[in-house]
Amino acid sequence: MQDECYQVRQCFAQKLHRGLCRLRLPLEYMAIFALCAKDPVKERRAHARQCLVKNVNIRREYLKQHAAINKLFSLLPEYVVPYTIHLLAHDPDYVKVSDIEQLKEIKEALWFVLEIIMAKNENNSHAFIRKMVENIKQTKDAQSPTDAKTNEKLYTVCDVAMNIVMSKSTTYSLESPKDPVLPSRFFTKPDKYTFLSLTHQ
């Protein structure tokens, strides 16, 4: 998705889009579209956005028609958020944790995805996303749980995501109707001590 060759980026995006539309690729692959926010070609960014919109709509429609389905975790569009946060926290270009320019790029990448996911506040999804981000901050990066810098970058990306959610959400209930499930391959179980500290502040 970040190859120097325009044709390579285009071909990869099209294959990714087809696999996601047919529900043959895991939801986590949809997070890759966040990297398109940095694409220097305007047409590529626009195409990636169209792909995201279509994928989100396909999943929402599928869930409406299969209300009793047990695959909520693998289909609900909101669940792309944890994957996107983790992907951006591990972006090779994200070197200095508090670098303003790098954080601006991360914000653009997050907004590239969140704008579409949050376009309709279906089933109080804004609160669900907020809860998801809060829960991530109570975990550690499962790939490097003892690496302080890795976790600091993860939490910083969470802060940027939370800032977007809070600034764009004005009519949501504070309580999420569902408790999000985080992918265990990327996040450890919540730190109970941290959770208790946060809830009693």
Coordinates of N, CA and C in Angstrom, one line a residue:
M1 N 0.8 -1.2 0.0 CA 0.0 0.0 0.0 C 0.9 1.3 0.0
Q2 N 2.1 1.1 0.4 CA 3.0 2.3 0.5 C 4.2 2.1 -0.5
D3 N 4.0 1.2 -1.5 CA 5.1 1.0 -2.5 C 5.3 2.3 -3.3
E4 N 6.5 2.5 -3.7 CA 6.8 3.7 -4.5 C 6.1 3.8 -5.8
C5 N 5.8 2.6 -6.4 CA 5.2 2.5 -7.7 C 3.6 2.6 -7.6
Y6 N 3.1 3.6 -8.3 CA 1.6 3.8 -8.3 C 0.9 2.6 -8.7
Q7 N 1.3 1.9 -9.8 CA 0.6 0.7 -10.3 C 0.5 -0.4 -9.2
V8 N 1.6 -0.5 -8.5 CA 1.7 -1.6 -7.4 C 0.7 -1.3 -6.3
R9 N 0.6 0.0 -5.9 CA -0.3 0.4 -4.9 C -1.8 0.2 -5.4
Q10 N -2.0 0.6 -6.6 CA -3.4 0.4 -7.2 C -3.8 -1.0 -7.3
C11 N -2.9 -1.9 -7.8 CA -3.2 -3.3 -7.9 C -3.5 -4.0 -6.6
F12 N -2.6 -3.6 -5.6 CA -2.8 -4.2 -4.2 C -4.1 -3.8 -3.6
A13 N -4.4 -2.5 -3.8 CA -5.7 -2.0 -3.2 C -6.9 -2.6 -3.8
Q14 N -6.9 -2.9 -5.1 CA -8.0 -3.5 -5.8 C -8.2 -5.0 -5.3
K15 N -7.1 -5.7 -5.2 CA -7.1 -7.1 -4.7 C -7.6 -7.1 -3.3
L16 N -7.2 -6.2 -2.4 CA -7.6 -6.1 -1.1 C -9.1 -5.8 -1.0
H17 N -9.5 -4.9 -1.8 CA -11.0 -4.5 -1.8 C -11.8 -5.7 -2.2
R18 N -11.4 -6.4 -3.3 CA -12.2 -7.6 -3.7 C -12.3 -8.6 -2.6
G19 N -11.2 -8.9 -2.0 CA -11.2 -9.9 -0.9 C -12.1 -9.5 0.3
L20 N -12.1 -8.3 0.6 CA -12.9 -7.8 1.7 C -14.4 -7.7 1.4
C21 N -14.7 -7.3 0.1 CA -16.1 -7.2 -0.3 C -16.8 -8.6 -0.3
R22 N -16.0 -9.6 -0.6 CA -16.5 -11.0 -0.7 C -16.5 -11.6 0.7
L23 N -16.1 -10.9 1.7 CA -15.9 -11.4 3.1 C -15.0 -12.6 3.2
R24 N -14.0 -12.6 2.4 CA -13.0 -13.7 2.4 C -11.8 -13.3 3.2
L25 N -11.6 -12.0 3.4 CA -10.4 -11.6 4.2 C -10.9 -11.1 5.5
P26 N -10.1 -11.4 6.6 CA -10.5 -10.9 7.9 C -10.6 -9.4 8.0
L27 N -11.4 -9.0 8.9 CA -11.7 -7.5 9.1 C -10.4 -6.7 9.3
E28 N -9.4 -7.3 9.9 CA -8.2 -6.6 10.2 C -7.5 -6.0 9.0
Y29 N -7.8 -6.7 7.8 CA -7.2 -6.2 6.6 C -7.7 -4.9 6.1
M30 N -8.9 -4.5 6.6 CA -9.5 -3.3 6.2 C -8.7 -2.1 6.8
A31 N -8.0 -2.4 7.9 CA -7.2 -1.3 8.6 C -6.1 -0.8 7.7
I32 N -5.7 -1.6 6.7 CA -4.6 -1.3 5.8 C -5.0 0.0 5.0
F33 N -6.3 0.2 4.8 CA -6.7 1.4 4.0 C -6.3 2.7 4.7
A34 N -6.1 2.6 6.0 CA -5.7 3.8 6.7 C -4.4 4.4 6.2
L35 N -3.5 3.5 5.7 CA -2.2 3.9 5.2 C -2.4 4.7 3.9
C36 N -3.5 4.6 3.2 CA -3.8 5.4 2.0 C -3.9 6.9 2.3
A37 N -4.1 7.3 3.5 CA -4.2 8.7 3.8 C -2.9 9.4 3.5
K38 N -1.8 8.7 3.4 CA -0.5 9.3 3.1 C -0.2 9.2 1.6
D39 N -1.1 8.6 0.8 CA -0.8 8.5 -0.6 C -0.7 9.8 -1.3
P40 N 0.4 10.1 -2.0 CA 0.6 11.4 -2.6 C -0.4 11.7 -3.8
V41 N -1.0 10.6 -4.3 CA -1.9 10.8 -5.4 C -3.3 10.9 -5.0
K42 N -4.0 12.0 -5.3 CA -5.3 12.3 -4.8 C -6.3 11.3 -5.2
E43 N -6.2 10.8 -6.5 CA -7.1 9.8 -7.0 C -7.0 8.5 -6.2
R44 N -5.8 8.2 -5.8 CA -5.6 6.9 -5.0 C -6.3 7.1 -3.7
R45 N -6.2 8.2 -3.0 CA -6.9 8.4 -1.7 C -8.4 8.3 -1.9
A46 N -8.9 8.9 -3.0 CA -10.3 8.9 -3.2 C -10.8 7.5 -3.5
H47 N -10.0 6.7 -4.2 CA -10.4 5.3 -4.5 C -10.4 4.5 -3.3
A48 N -9.4 4.7 -2.4 CA -9.3 4.0 -1.1 C -10.5 4.3 -0.3
R49 N -10.9 5.5 -0.3 CA -12.1 6.0 0.5 C -13.3 5.3 0.1
Q50 N -13.5 5.2 -1.3 CA -14.7 4.6 -1.8 C -14.7 3.1 -1.5
C51 N -13.5 2.5 -1.5 CA -13.4 1.0 -1.1 C -13.9 0.8 0.4
L52 N -13.4 1.7 1.2 CA -13.8 1.7 2.6 C -15.3 1.8 2.8
V53 N -15.8 2.8 2.2 CA -17.3 3.1 2.3 C -18.1 1.8 1.9
K54 N -17.7 1.2 0.7 CA -18.4 0.1 0.2 C -18.3 -1.1 1.2
N55 N -17.1 -1.3 1.7 CA -16.8 -2.4 2.7 C -17.6 -2.3 3.9
V56 N -17.7 -1.1 4.4 CA -18.5 -0.8 5.7 C -19.9 -1.1 5.4
N57 N -20.4 -0.6 4.3 CA -21.9 -0.8 3.9 C -22.2 -2.2 3.7
I58 N -21.3 -3.0 3.1 CA -21.5 -4.4 2.9 C -21.7 -5.1 4.2
R59 N -20.8 -4.8 5.1 CA -20.8 -5.5 6.4 C -22.0 -5.1 7.3
R60 N -22.4 -3.8 7.2 CA -23.6 -3.4 7.9 C -24.9 -4.1 7.4
E61 N -24.9 -4.2 6.1 CA -26.1 -4.8 5.4 C -26.1 -6.3 5.8
Y62 N -25.0 -6.9 5.7 CA -24.9 -8.4 6.0 C -25.4 -8.6 7.5
L63 N -25.0 -7.8 8.4 CA -25.4 -8.0 9.8 C -26.9 -7.7 10.0
K64 N -27.4 -6.8 9.2 CA -28.9 -6.6 9.3 C -29.7 -7.8 8.8
Q65 N -29.2 -8.5 7.8 CA -29.8 -9.6 7.3 C -29.6 -10.9 8.1
H66 N -28.5 -10.9 8.9 CA -28.2 -12.0 9.7 C -28.0 -11.6 11.1
A67 N -29.1 -11.2 11.7 CA -29.1 -10.6 13.0 C -28.6 -11.5 14.1
A68 N -28.8 -12.8 13.9 CA -28.5 -13.8 15.0 C -27.1 -14.4 14.8
I69 N -26.3 -13.8 13.9 CA -25.0 -14.3 13.5 C -24.0 -14.2 14.7
N70 N -23.2 -15.2 14.8 CA -22.2 -15.2 15.9 C -20.8 -14.6 15.6
K71 N -20.7 -14.1 14.3 CA -19.5 -13.6 13.9 C -19.4 -12.0 14.0
L72 N -20.0 -11.5 15.0 CA -20.0 -10.0 15.2 C -18.6 -9.5 15.2
F73 N -17.7 -10.1 15.9 CA -16.3 -9.7 16.1 C -15.6 -9.6 14.7
S74 N -15.9 -10.5 13.8 CA -15.2 -10.5 12.5 C -15.9 -9.7 11.4
L75 N -17.1 -9.2 11.7 CA -17.9 -8.4 10.7 C -18.2 -7.0 11.0
L76 N -18.4 -6.7 12.3 CA -18.8 -5.3 12.7 C -17.8 -4.3 12.3
P77 N -18.1 -3.4 11.5 CA -17.1 -2.4 11.0 C -16.3 -1.7 12.1
E78 N -17.0 -1.4 13.2 CA -16.3 -0.7 14.3 C -15.0 -1.5 14.8
Y79 N -15.0 -2.8 14.6 CA -13.9 -3.6 15.1 C -12.6 -3.4 14.3
V80 N -12.7 -2.6 13.2 CA -11.5 -2.3 12.5 C -10.6 -1.3 13.3
V81 N -11.2 -0.6 14.2 CA -10.5 0.5 15.0 C -9.3 -0.1 15.8
P82 N -9.4 -1.1 16.6 CA -8.3 -1.7 17.3 C -7.1 -2.0 16.3
Y83 N -7.5 -2.7 15.2 CA -6.5 -3.1 14.2 C -5.8 -1.8 13.6
T84 N -6.6 -0.8 13.4 CA -6.0 0.4 12.8 C -5.0 1.1 13.8
I85 N -5.5 1.2 15.1 CA -4.6 1.8 16.1 C -3.3 1.0 16.2
H86 N -3.4 -0.3 16.3 CA -2.2 -1.1 16.4 C -1.3 -1.0 15.2
L87 N -1.9 -1.0 14.0 CA -1.1 -0.8 12.7 C -0.3 0.5 12.7
L88 N -1.0 1.6 13.1 CA -0.4 2.9 13.1 C 0.7 3.0 14.2
A89 N 0.5 2.4 15.3 CA 1.5 2.4 16.4 C 2.8 1.7 15.9
H90 N 2.7 0.8 15.0 CA 3.8 0.1 14.5 C 4.3 0.6 13.1
D91 N 3.8 1.7 12.7 CA 4.2 2.3 11.4 C 5.7 2.6 11.5
P92 N 6.6 2.1 10.6 CA 8.0 2.4 10.6 C 8.3 3.9 10.6
D93 N 7.4 4.7 10.0 CA 7.7 6.1 10.0 C 7.4 6.8 11.3
Y94 N 6.7 6.1 12.2 CA 6.4 6.7 13.5 C 7.6 6.3 14.5
V95 N 8.6 7.2 14.6 CA 9.8 7.0 15.3 C 9.8 7.7 16.7
K96 N 9.5 9.0 16.6 CA 9.5 9.8 17.9 C 8.1 9.9 18.4
V97 N 7.9 9.4 19.6 CA 6.5 9.3 20.2 C 5.7 10.6 20.1
S98 N 6.3 11.7 20.4 CA 5.6 13.0 20.5 C 5.9 13.9 19.3
D99 N 6.4 13.4 18.2 CA 6.8 14.3 17.1 C 5.5 14.8 16.4
I100 N 5.4 16.1 16.4 CA 4.1 16.8 16.0 C 3.8 16.4 14.5
E101 N 4.7 16.4 13.6 CA 4.4 16.1 12.2 C 4.0 14.6 12.1
Q102 N 4.6 13.7 12.8 CA 4.2 12.3 12.7 C 2.8 12.1 13.3
L103 N 2.5 12.8 14.4 CA 1.2 12.7 15.0 C 0.1 13.3 14.1
K104 N 0.5 14.3 13.3 CA -0.5 14.8 12.3 C -0.8 13.8 11.3
E105 N 0.2 13.0 10.8 CA 0.0 12.0 9.8 C -0.9 10.9 10.4
I106 N -0.6 10.5 11.7 CA -1.4 9.5 12.4 C -2.9 9.9 12.5
K107 N -3.1 11.2 12.8 CA -4.4 11.7 13.0 C -5.2 11.6 11.6
E108 N -4.5 12.0 10.6 CA -5.1 11.9 9.2 C -5.4 10.5 8.9
A109 N -4.5 9.5 9.2 CA -4.8 8.1 8.9 C -6.0 7.6 9.7
L110 N -6.0 8.0 11.0 CA -7.2 7.6 11.8 C -8.5 8.2 11.3
W111 N -8.4 9.4 11.0 CA -9.7 10.1 10.5 C -10.1 9.5 9.2
F112 N -9.2 9.0 8.4 CA -9.5 8.4 7.1 C -10.4 7.2 7.3
V113 N -10.2 6.5 8.4 CA -11.1 5.4 8.7 C -12.3 5.8 9.6
L114 N -12.0 6.5 10.6 CA -13.1 6.9 11.6 C -14.2 7.7 10.9
E115 N -13.8 8.6 10.0 CA -14.9 9.4 9.4 C -16.0 8.6 8.8
I116 N -15.6 7.5 8.1 CA -16.5 6.6 7.5 C -17.2 5.7 8.5
I117 N -16.5 5.2 9.5 CA -17.1 4.3 10.5 C -18.1 5.1 11.4
M118 N -17.8 6.4 11.6 CA -18.6 7.2 12.5 C -19.7 8.1 11.7
A119 N -19.8 7.9 10.4 CA -20.7 8.7 9.6 C -22.1 8.6 10.1
K120 N -22.5 7.3 10.5 CA -23.8 7.1 11.1 C -23.6 6.5 12.5
N121 N -24.2 7.1 13.4 CA -24.1 6.6 14.8 C -25.1 5.5 15.1
E122 N -24.9 4.4 14.3 CA -25.8 3.2 14.4 C -25.6 2.5 15.7
N123 N -26.6 2.2 16.4 CA -26.6 1.4 17.7 C -25.6 2.0 18.7
N124 N -25.5 3.4 18.7 CA -24.6 4.1 19.6 C -23.2 3.7 19.4
S125 N -22.8 3.6 18.1 CA -21.4 3.1 17.8 C -20.3 4.0 18.2
H126 N -20.6 5.3 18.4 CA -19.6 6.3 18.8 C -19.2 5.9 20.2
A127 N -20.1 5.6 21.1 CA -19.8 5.2 22.5 C -19.0 3.9 22.5
F128 N -19.4 3.0 21.6 CA -18.7 1.7 21.4 C -17.3 1.9 21.1
I129 N -17.0 2.8 20.1 CA -15.6 3.1 19.7 C -14.8 3.7 20.8
R130 N -15.5 4.6 21.5 CA -14.8 5.3 22.7 C -14.4 4.2 23.7
K131 N -15.4 3.3 24.0 CA -15.1 2.3 25.0 C -13.9 1.4 24.5
M132 N -13.9 1.1 23.2 CA -12.9 0.3 22.7 C -11.5 0.9 22.9
V133 N -11.4 2.2 22.6 CA -10.1 2.9 22.8 C -9.7 3.0 24.2
E134 N -10.7 3.2 25.1 CA -10.4 3.2 26.6 C -9.9 1.9 27.0
N135 N -10.5 0.8 26.5 CA -10.1 -0.5 26.9 C -8.6 -0.8 26.4
I136 N -8.3 -0.4 25.2 CA -6.9 -0.6 24.7 C -5.9 0.1 25.6
K137 N -6.2 1.2 26.2 CA -5.3 1.9 27.1 C -5.1 1.2 28.4
Q138 N -5.9 0.2 28.6 CA -5.8 -0.6 29.9 C -5.0 -1.9 29.6
T139 N -4.6 -2.0 28.3 CA -3.8 -3.2 28.0 C -2.4 -2.9 27.6
K140 N -1.6 -3.8 27.1 CA -0.3 -3.6 26.6 C -0.2 -4.2 25.2
D141 N 0.7 -3.8 24.4 CA 0.9 -4.4 23.1 C 1.4 -5.8 23.3
A142 N 0.5 -6.7 22.8 CA 0.8 -8.2 23.0 C 2.1 -8.6 22.3
Q143 N 2.5 -7.9 21.3 CA 3.8 -8.2 20.5 C 5.0 -7.8 21.3
S144 N 4.9 -6.8 22.1 CA 6.0 -6.3 22.9 C 5.5 -5.8 24.2
P145 N 5.0 -6.6 25.1 CA 4.3 -6.2 26.3 C 5.2 -5.5 27.3
T146 N 6.5 -5.8 27.2 CA 7.5 -5.2 28.2 C 8.3 -4.0 27.6
D147 N 8.0 -3.7 26.4 CA 8.7 -2.6 25.7 C 8.0 -1.3 26.0
A148 N 8.6 -0.4 26.8 CA 8.0 0.8 27.2 C 7.6 1.8 26.1
K149 N 8.6 1.9 25.1 CA 8.4 2.8 24.0 C 7.2 2.3 23.1
T150 N 7.2 1.0 22.9 CA 6.1 0.4 22.0 C 4.8 0.7 22.6
N151 N 4.6 0.5 23.9 CA 3.4 0.8 24.6 C 3.0 2.3 24.7
E152 N 4.1 3.1 24.8 CA 3.8 4.5 24.8 C 3.3 5.0 23.5
K153 N 3.8 4.4 22.4 CA 3.3 4.8 21.1 C 1.9 4.3 20.9
L154 N 1.6 3.1 21.4 CA 0.2 2.6 21.3 C -0.7 3.5 22.0
Y155 N -0.4 3.9 23.3 CA -1.3 4.8 24.0 C -1.4 6.2 23.4
T156 N -0.3 6.7 22.8 CA -0.4 8.0 22.1 C -1.3 7.9 20.9
V157 N -1.3 6.9 20.2 CA -2.2 6.7 19.0 C -3.6 6.6 19.6
C158 N -3.8 6.0 20.7 CA -5.1 5.9 21.4 C -5.6 7.3 21.7
D159 N -4.7 8.1 22.3 CA -5.1 9.5 22.7 C -5.6 10.3 21.4
V160 N -4.9 10.1 20.3 CA -5.2 10.8 19.1 C -6.6 10.3 18.6
A161 N -6.8 9.0 18.7 CA -8.1 8.5 18.3 C -9.2 9.0 19.2
M162 N -9.0 9.0 20.5 CA -10.0 9.5 21.5 C -10.3 10.9 21.2
N163 N -9.3 11.7 20.9 CA -9.5 13.1 20.6 C -10.5 13.3 19.4
I164 N -10.3 12.5 18.4 CA -11.1 12.5 17.2 C -12.6 12.1 17.6
V165 N -12.7 11.0 18.3 CA -14.0 10.5 18.7 C -14.8 11.6 19.5
M166 N -14.1 12.2 20.5 CA -14.7 13.1 21.3 C -15.1 14.4 20.6
S167 N -14.3 14.8 19.6 CA -14.5 16.1 18.9 C -15.6 15.9 17.8
K168 N -15.8 14.7 17.4 CA -16.8 14.5 16.3 C -18.1 13.9 16.8
S169 N -18.2 13.5 18.1 CA -19.4 12.9 18.7 C -20.0 13.9 19.6
T170 N -21.2 14.3 19.3 CA -21.9 15.3 20.2 C -23.3 14.8 20.7
T171 N -23.8 13.7 20.1 CA -25.1 13.2 20.5 C -25.1 11.8 20.9
Y172 N -24.0 11.3 21.5 CA -24.0 9.8 21.9 C -24.2 9.7 23.4
S173 N -24.7 8.5 23.7 CA -24.8 8.2 25.2 C -23.4 7.9 25.7
L174 N -23.1 8.2 26.9 CA -21.8 8.0 27.5 C -21.5 6.5 27.6
E175 N -22.6 5.7 27.8 CA -22.4 4.3 28.1 C -22.5 3.5 26.8
S176 N -21.6 2.6 26.6 CA -21.7 1.7 25.4 C -22.6 0.5 25.7
P177 N -23.5 0.2 24.8 CA -24.4 -0.9 25.0 C -23.7 -2.3 25.0
K178 N -22.6 -2.3 24.4 CA -21.8 -3.6 24.4 C -20.4 -3.4 24.9
D179 N -19.8 -4.4 25.4 CA -18.4 -4.4 25.9 C -17.6 -4.9 24.8
P180 N -16.7 -4.1 24.2 CA -15.9 -4.5 23.1 C -14.9 -5.7 23.4
V181 N -14.7 -6.5 22.5 CA -13.7 -7.6 22.6 C -12.5 -7.2 21.8
L182 N -11.3 -7.2 22.4 CA -10.1 -6.8 21.7 C -9.4 -8.1 21.2
P183 N -8.7 -8.0 20.0 CA -8.0 -9.1 19.5 C -6.8 -9.5 20.3
S184 N -6.8 -10.7 20.8 CA -5.7 -11.1 21.8 C -4.3 -11.2 21.1
R185 N -4.3 -11.3 19.8 CA -3.0 -11.3 19.1 C -2.3 -10.0 19.2
F186 N -3.0 -8.9 19.4 CA -2.4 -7.6 19.4 C -2.4 -6.9 20.8
F187 N -3.3 -7.3 21.7 CA -3.5 -6.7 23.0 C -3.5 -7.7 24.1
T188 N -2.8 -7.4 25.2 CA -2.9 -8.3 26.4 C -4.2 -8.1 27.1
K189 N -4.5 -8.9 28.1 CA -5.7 -8.7 28.9 C -5.5 -7.4 29.7
P190 N -6.7 -6.7 29.9 CA -6.6 -5.4 30.7 C -5.9 -5.5 32.0
D191 N -5.2 -4.5 32.3 CA -4.5 -4.4 33.6 C -5.5 -4.0 34.6
K192 N -5.9 -4.9 35.5 CA -6.9 -4.6 36.5 C -6.6 -3.4 37.4
Y193 N -5.4 -3.3 37.8 CA -5.0 -2.2 38.7 C -5.2 -0.9 38.0
T194 N -4.7 -0.8 36.7 CA -4.9 0.4 35.9 C -6.4 0.7 35.8
F195 N -7.2 -0.3 35.5 CA -8.6 -0.1 35.3 C -9.3 0.4 36.5
L196 N -8.9 -0.1 37.7 CA -9.5 0.4 39.0 C -9.0 1.8 39.3
S197 N -7.8 2.1 38.9 CA -7.3 3.5 39.1 C -8.0 4.5 38.3
L198 N -8.3 4.1 37.0 CA -9.0 5.0 36.1 C -10.5 5.2 36.5
T199 N -11.1 4.1 37.0 CA -12.5 4.2 37.4 C -12.7 5.0 38.7
H200 N -11.7 5.1 39.5 CA -11.8 5.8 40.8 C -11.2 7.2 40.8
Q201 N -10.9 7.7 39.6 CA -10.3 9.1 39.5 C -11.4 10.1 39.5

